[in-house]
Coordinates of C-alpha atoms in Angstrom, one line a residue:
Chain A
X1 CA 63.0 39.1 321.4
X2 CA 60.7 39.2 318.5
X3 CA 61.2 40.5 315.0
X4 CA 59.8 43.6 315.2
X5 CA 61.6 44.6 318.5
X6 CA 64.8 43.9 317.0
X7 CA 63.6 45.8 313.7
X8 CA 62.9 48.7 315.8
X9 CA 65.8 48.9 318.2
X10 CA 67.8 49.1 314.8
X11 CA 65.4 52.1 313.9
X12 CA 66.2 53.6 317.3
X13 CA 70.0 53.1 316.7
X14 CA 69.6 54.6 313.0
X15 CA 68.2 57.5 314.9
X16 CA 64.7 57.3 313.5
X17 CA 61.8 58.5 315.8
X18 CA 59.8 55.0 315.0
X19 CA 62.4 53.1 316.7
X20 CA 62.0 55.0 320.0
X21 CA 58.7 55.4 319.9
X22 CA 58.3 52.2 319.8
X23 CA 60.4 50.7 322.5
X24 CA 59.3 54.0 324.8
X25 CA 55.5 52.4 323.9
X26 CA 56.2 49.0 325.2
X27 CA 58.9 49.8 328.0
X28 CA 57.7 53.1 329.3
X29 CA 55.3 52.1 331.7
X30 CA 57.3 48.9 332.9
X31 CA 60.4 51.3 333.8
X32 CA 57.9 54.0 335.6
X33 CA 56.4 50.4 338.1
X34 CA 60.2 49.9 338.6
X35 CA 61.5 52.9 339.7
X36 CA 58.4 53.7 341.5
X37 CA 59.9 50.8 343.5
X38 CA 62.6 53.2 344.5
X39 CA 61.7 56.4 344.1
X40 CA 58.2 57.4 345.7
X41 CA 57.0 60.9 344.5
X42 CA 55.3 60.3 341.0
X43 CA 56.7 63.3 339.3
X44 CA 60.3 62.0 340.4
X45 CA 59.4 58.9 339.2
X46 CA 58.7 60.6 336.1
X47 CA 61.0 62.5 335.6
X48 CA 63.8 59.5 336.5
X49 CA 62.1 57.2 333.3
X50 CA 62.7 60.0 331.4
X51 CA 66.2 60.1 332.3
X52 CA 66.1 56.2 331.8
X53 CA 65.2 56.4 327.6
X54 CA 67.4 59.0 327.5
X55 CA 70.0 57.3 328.9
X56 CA 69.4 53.8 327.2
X57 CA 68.6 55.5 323.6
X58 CA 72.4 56.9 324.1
X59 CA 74.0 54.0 324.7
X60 CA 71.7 51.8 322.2
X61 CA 74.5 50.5 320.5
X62 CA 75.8 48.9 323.8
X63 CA 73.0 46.5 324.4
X64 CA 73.8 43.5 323.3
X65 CA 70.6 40.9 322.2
X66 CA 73.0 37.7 322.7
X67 CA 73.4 38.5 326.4
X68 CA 69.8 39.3 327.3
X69 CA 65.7 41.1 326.7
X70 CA 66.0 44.7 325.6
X71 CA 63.7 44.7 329.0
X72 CA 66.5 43.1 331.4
X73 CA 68.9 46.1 329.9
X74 CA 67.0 48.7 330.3
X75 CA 65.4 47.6 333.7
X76 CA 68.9 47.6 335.0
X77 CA 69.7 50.8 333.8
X78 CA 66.4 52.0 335.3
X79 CA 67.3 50.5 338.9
X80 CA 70.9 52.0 338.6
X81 CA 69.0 55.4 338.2
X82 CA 66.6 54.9 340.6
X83 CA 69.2 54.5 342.9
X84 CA 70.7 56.9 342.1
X85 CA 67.9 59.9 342.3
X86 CA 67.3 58.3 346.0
X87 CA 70.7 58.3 346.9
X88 CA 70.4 61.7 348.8
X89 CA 67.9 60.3 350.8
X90 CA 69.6 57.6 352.5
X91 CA 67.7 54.6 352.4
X92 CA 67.2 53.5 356.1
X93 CA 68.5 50.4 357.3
X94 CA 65.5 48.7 358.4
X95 CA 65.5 45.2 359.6
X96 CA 62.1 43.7 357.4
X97 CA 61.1 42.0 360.3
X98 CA 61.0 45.0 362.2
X99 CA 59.6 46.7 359.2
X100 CA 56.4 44.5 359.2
X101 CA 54.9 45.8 362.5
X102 CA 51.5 45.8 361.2
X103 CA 49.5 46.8 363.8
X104 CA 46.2 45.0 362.5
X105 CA 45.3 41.9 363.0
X106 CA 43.7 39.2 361.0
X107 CA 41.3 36.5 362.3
X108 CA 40.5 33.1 360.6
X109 CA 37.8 34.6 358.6
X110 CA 39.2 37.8 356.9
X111 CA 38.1 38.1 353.8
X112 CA 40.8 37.5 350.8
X113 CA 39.9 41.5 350.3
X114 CA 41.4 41.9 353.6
X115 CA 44.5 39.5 353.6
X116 CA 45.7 41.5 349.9
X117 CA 45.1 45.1 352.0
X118 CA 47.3 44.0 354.5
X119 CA 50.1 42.7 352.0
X120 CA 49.7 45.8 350.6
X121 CA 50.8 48.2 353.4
X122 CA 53.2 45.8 354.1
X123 CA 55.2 45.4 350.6
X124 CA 54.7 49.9 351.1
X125 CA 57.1 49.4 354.4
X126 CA 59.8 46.9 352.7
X127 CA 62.6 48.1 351.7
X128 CA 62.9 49.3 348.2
X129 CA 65.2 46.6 347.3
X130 CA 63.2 44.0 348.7
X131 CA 60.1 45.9 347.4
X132 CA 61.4 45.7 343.9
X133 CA 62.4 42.3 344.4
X134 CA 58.8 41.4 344.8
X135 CA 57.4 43.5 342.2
X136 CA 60.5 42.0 339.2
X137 CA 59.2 38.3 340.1
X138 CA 55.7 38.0 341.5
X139 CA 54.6 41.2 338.7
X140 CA 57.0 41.2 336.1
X141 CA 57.3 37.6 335.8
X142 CA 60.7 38.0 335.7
X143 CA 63.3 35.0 336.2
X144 CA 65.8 35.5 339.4
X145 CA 68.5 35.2 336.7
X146 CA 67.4 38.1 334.9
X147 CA 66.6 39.9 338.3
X148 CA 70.1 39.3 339.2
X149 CA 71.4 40.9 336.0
X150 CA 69.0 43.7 336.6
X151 CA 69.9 44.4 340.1
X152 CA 73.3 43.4 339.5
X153 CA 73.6 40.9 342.7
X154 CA 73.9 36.6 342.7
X155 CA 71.1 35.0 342.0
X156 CA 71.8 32.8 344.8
X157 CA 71.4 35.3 347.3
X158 CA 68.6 36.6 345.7
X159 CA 66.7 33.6 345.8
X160 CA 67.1 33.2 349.9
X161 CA 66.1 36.6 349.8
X162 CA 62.8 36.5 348.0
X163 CA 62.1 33.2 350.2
X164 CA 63.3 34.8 353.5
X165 CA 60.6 38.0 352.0
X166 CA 57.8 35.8 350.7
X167 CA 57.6 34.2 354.3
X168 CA 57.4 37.0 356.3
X169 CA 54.8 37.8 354.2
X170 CA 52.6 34.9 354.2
X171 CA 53.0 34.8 357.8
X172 CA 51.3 38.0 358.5
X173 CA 48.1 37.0 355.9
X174 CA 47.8 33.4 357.5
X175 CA 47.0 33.8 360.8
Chain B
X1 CA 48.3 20.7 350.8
X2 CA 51.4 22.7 351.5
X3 CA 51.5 23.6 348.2
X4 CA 48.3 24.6 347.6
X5 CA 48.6 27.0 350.5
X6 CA 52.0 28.5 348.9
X7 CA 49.8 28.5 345.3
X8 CA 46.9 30.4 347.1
X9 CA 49.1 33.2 349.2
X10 CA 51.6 33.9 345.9
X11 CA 47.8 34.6 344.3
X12 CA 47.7 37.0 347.1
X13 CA 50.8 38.9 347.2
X14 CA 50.3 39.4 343.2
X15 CA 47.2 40.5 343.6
X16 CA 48.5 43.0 346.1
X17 CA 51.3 44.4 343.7
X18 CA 48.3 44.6 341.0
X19 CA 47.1 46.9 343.0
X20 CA 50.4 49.2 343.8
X21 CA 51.1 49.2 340.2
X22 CA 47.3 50.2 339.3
X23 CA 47.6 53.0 341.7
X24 CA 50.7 54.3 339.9
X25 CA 49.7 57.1 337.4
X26 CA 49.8 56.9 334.5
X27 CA 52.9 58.9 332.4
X28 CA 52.1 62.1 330.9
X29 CA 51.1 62.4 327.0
X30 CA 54.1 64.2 326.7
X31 CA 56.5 61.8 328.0
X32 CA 57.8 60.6 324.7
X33 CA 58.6 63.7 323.1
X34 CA 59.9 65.1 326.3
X35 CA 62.9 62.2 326.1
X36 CA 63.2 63.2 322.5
X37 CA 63.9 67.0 323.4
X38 CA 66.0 65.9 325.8
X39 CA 67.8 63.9 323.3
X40 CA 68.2 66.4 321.2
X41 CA 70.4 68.5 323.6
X42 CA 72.6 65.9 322.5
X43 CA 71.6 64.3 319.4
X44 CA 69.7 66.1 317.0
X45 CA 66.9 63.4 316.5
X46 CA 63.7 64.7 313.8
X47 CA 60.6 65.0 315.4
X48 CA 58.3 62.3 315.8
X49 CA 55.4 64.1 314.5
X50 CA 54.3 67.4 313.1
X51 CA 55.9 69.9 310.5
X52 CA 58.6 69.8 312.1
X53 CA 59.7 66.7 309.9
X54 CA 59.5 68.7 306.5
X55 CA 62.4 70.8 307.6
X56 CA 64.4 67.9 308.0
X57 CA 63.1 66.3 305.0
X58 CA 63.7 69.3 302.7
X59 CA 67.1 69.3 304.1
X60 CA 67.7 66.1 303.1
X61 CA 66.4 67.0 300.0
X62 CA 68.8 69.8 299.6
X63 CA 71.7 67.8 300.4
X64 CA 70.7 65.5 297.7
X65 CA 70.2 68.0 294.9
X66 CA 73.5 69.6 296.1
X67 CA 75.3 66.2 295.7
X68 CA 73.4 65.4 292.2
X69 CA 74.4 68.7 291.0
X70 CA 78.1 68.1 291.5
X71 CA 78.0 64.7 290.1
X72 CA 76.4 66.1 286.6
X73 CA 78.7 69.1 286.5
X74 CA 81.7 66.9 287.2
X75 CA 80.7 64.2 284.5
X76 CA 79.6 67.0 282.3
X77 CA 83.2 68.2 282.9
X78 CA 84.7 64.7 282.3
X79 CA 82.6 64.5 279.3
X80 CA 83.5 67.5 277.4
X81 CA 87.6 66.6 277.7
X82 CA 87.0 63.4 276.6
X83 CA 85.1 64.8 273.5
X84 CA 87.6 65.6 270.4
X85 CA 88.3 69.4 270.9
X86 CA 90.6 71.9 269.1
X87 CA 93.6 72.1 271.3
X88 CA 95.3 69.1 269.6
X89 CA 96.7 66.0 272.3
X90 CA 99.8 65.7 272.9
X91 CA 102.1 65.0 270.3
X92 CA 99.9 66.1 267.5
X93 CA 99.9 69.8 266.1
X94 CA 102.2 71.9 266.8
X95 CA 104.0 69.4 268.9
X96 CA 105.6 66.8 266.1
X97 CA 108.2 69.4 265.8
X98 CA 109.5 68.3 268.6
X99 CA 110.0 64.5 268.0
X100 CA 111.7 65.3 264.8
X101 CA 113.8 67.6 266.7
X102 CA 114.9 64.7 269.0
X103 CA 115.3 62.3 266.5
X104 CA 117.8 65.0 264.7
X105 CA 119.0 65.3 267.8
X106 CA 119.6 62.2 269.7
X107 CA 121.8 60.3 266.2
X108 CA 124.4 63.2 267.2
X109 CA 123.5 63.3 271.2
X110 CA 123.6 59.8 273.0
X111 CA 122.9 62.0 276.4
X112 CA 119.9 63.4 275.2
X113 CA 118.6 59.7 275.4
X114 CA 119.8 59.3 278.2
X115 CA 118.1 62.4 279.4
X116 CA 114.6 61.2 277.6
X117 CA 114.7 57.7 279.3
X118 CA 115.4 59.0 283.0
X119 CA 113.3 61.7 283.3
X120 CA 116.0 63.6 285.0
X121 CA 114.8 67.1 283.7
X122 CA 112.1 67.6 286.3
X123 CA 112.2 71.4 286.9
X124 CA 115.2 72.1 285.0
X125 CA 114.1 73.1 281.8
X126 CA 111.0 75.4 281.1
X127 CA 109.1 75.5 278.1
X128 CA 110.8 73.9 274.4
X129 CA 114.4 74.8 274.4
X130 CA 117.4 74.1 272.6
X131 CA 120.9 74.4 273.8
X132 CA 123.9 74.5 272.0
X133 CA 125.8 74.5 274.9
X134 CA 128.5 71.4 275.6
X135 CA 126.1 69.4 278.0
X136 CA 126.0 71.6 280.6
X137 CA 124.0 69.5 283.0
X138 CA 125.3 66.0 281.7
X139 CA 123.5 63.2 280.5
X140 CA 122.2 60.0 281.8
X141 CA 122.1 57.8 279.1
X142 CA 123.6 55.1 277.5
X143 CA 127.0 55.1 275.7
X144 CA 130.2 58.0 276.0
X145 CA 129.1 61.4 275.7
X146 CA 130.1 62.7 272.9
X147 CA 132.3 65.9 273.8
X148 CA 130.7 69.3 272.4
X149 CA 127.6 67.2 271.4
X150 CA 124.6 69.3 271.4
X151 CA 121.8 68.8 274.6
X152 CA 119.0 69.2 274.0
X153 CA 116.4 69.9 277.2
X154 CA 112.8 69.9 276.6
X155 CA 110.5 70.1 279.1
X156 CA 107.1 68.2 279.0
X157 CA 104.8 70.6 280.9
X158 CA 105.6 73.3 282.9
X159 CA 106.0 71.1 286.1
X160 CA 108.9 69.3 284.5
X161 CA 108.2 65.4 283.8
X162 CA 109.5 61.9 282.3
X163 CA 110.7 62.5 278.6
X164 CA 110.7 64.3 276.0
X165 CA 107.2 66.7 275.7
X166 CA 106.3 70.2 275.2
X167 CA 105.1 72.3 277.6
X168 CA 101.0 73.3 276.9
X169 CA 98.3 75.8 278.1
X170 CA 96.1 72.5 277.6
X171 CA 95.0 71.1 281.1
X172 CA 96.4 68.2 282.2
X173 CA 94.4 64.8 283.7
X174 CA 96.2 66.0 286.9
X175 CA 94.6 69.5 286.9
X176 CA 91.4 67.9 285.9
X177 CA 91.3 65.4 289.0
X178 CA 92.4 69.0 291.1
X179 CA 89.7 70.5 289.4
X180 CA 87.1 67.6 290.2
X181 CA 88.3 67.2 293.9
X182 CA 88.0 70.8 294.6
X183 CA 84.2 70.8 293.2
X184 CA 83.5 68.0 294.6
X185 CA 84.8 69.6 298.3
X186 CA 83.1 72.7 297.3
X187 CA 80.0 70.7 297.2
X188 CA 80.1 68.7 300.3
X189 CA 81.3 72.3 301.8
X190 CA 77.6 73.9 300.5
X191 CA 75.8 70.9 301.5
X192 CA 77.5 71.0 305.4
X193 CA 76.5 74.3 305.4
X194 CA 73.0 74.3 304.6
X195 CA 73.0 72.0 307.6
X196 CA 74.4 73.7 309.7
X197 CA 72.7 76.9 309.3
X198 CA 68.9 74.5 309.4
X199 CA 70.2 72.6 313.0
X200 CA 70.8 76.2 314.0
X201 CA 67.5 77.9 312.3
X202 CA 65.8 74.7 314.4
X203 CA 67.7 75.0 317.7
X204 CA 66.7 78.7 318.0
X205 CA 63.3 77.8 316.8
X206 CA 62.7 75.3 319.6
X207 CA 64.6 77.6 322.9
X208 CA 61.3 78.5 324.7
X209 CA 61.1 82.5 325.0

C-alpha cells in the first residue's frame, strides 16, 4: 500500500470527501468486474458496488493494513455482497464439466480469435464462483492467498480448483 | 514444450476475461456522489463538490467564532476580578473588625479556637454574629472550656466555611468557576444548535420533492 492510499484512507476515516473519492476512483471499477462475476444485470451490478463503498466507508476503521491491500478487504466485502444480492436466485448446482457443453468445435487451424471466443462463452457458463476464481487470478493478478481471504475459503482447495478449471478449459481450446 | 503450451493458453484465457471485463459498462458519472448520499442517510458527510461545501464551511466557521467568543468573554471575566477593584478582599475593609474581634475574643474563649481551627461552623452561623450566650453549641478546641465564656460564631460566607471570615456580597472564586462553566455550556449549547438547525436546513434541502 503506497503513501498516498494510506493518506487517503485516513481522509476517508476523518470523514473528508477526498478520501473517498479517492479510494471510490481507484477501486470502483475493480469492485463493479467482481461482482459482475456474480451478479449479471449491469444496473444490479451497479447498484450492489454502491452498496459495497457504502458498506466499506462504514466500517473503515475496521480494515486493518497489517493484515492485508485495502483491495483484498474491500473485494471480500464485495463478493460477500454479491452473494448476497444473488442469493434469491439460487445459484444452480452445475457440474463444470457438464457446464462446458460447447457445442462448437475447433479444428487444428482456428484462429487464436477463435480459441479466445470460445473461452469466452465458456468462462459465461461457469459458475460464478469458479467464474470469479478466474477473473481474481488470471485478471486481477491476484495471489490465491489473497483470493482465499477474499472468498473466504483455503487456499489449498482453491488452488485444485483453479487447476481442475484451467484444464477443462484448455482442453476445449486445444483440440 | 509443456510449458510453453500452458504459457500460450493462460495468454488465452486472459485475453478472454479482457474481453468480459471490456464489455462491462462502464459506472455511471454519478456513482460517487450516489454512495455519498447514501452515506449520508447515516453519516452526514460534506459534499464532494459544489456550494454545497460553504454551508458546511460557514458552519464551521460559526462554531469557531462562537467558541472564540466564549473564550474572550470568559478571560475578559477572569481579567477584570483579578484587576484591583473597590470591593476590598477579604480581610481588608470593613472586615479587620473582625480579627480584632477574635483576637479579643479567643484570650477569654479557648473554644472559639477551637471552633476557628475545625471549621465546625459550616451552616450554623449566618452572617457576623456575636453571642453572649454560655457556648451553646460547644467548642472544639484545645484546652477546658471555660464555663460562661463568651462564643463567638462567625461565619465566612454565607455557605458557612473553615474559620473565622465574614460573610460578603463579593463573589467568590467558586461562583466565578459556576459562572465560567455555565458560559462556557451556554456556548457549546449555541454552537450545538446552530448545527443542528444547518444538518436539518440541509436534510430538508436535499429530500427530493
Amino acid at each position: 500500500m503506497d503513501n498516498l492510499e494510506q493518506r487517503m484512507i485516513d481522509a476517508a476515516r476523518r470523514g473528508e470527501p477526498e478520501g473517498y473519492s479517492y479510494l471510490m476512483t481507484r477501486y470502483s471499477r475493480r469492485v463493479l468486474l467482481l461482482v459482475t462475476q456474480v451478479v449479471s444485470d449491469a444496473r444490479d451490478a451497479e447498484e450492489v458496488a454502491q452498496d459495497v463503498f457504502v458498506r466499506a466507508f462504514d466500517r473503515l476503521d475496521m480494515f486493518d493494513q497489517g493484515r492485508g491491500s485495502f483491495g483484498v478487504w474491500i473485494g471480500r466485502i464485495a463478493w460477500n455482497l454479491a452473494l448476497n444480492a444473488t442469493r434469491s436466485h439460487k445459484l444452480e448446482d452445475l457440474e463444470i464439466l457438464d457446464n462446458l457443453d460447447i457445442h462448437e468445435e475447433l479444428d487444428d487451424s482456428a484462429s487464436e480469435a477463435q480459441r479466445i471466443t470460445l473461452l469466452d462463452k465458456a468462462i459465461e457458463r461457469l459458475r460464478p464462483e469458479e467464474r470469479t476464481l478466474l477473473h481474481l487470478h488470471y485478471y486481477d493478478g491476484h495471489s490465491l492467498q489473497e483470493i482465499a481471504e477474499i472468498m473466504d475459503v483455503g487456499a489449498g482447495p482453491l488452488a485444485s480448483r483453479l487447476q481442475r478449471i484451467r484444464q477443462k478449459l484448455t482442453k476445449l481450446i486445444s483440440k | 514444450m509443456n510449458k510453453t503450451m500452458n504459457n500460450e493458453q493462460d495468454k488465452l484465457l486472459r485475453e478472454a476475461l479482457r474481453r468480459r471485463a471490456d464489455r462491462v459498462p462502464t459506472l455511471s458519472d454519478d456513482f460517487q456522489d450516489a454512495v455519498l448520499h447514501r452515506m449520508q442517510r447515516t453519516h452526514p458527510v460534506p459534499p464532494l463538490k459544489g456550494g454545497d461545501g460553504l454551508r458546511h464551511g460557514s458552519l464551521k466557521i460559526w462554531a469557531w467564532v462562537a467558541s472564540i467568543a466564549a473564550i474572550l468573554v470568559i478571560g475578559f471575566f477572569v481579567f477584570q476580578r483579578e484587576t484591583p477593584s473597590p470591593i476590598p478582599p477579604r480581610g481588608e475593609g470593613i472586615v479587620p473588625k473582625v480579627p480584632s474581634m477574635v483576637a479579643e475574643t479567643s484570650q477569654s474563649s479557648p473554644s472559639l479556637q477551637g471552633r476557628a481551627g475545625g471549621g465546625s461552623s459550616s451552616g450554623q452561623a449566618s452572617g457576623s454574629s456575636v453571642s453572649s450566650s454560655p457556648s451553646p453549641r460547644g467548642g472544639q478546641g484545645k484546652g477546658p472550656r471555660a464555663n460562661g465564656a463568651s462564643s463567638i460564631a462567625i461565619s465566612p460566607s454565607p455557605r458557612g466555611g473553615q474559620g473565622v471570615g465574614v460573610s460578603s456580597t463579593a463573589p467568590t472564586l467558586a461562583d466565578l468557576y459556576a459562572a465560567i462553566d455555565q458560559m462556557t455550556n451556554e456556548a457549546i449549547e449555541e454552537a450545538d444548535r446552530l448545527m443542528a438547525e444547518a444538518l436539518v436546513r440541509e436534510y430538508t434541502d436535499d429530500e427530493p420533492s
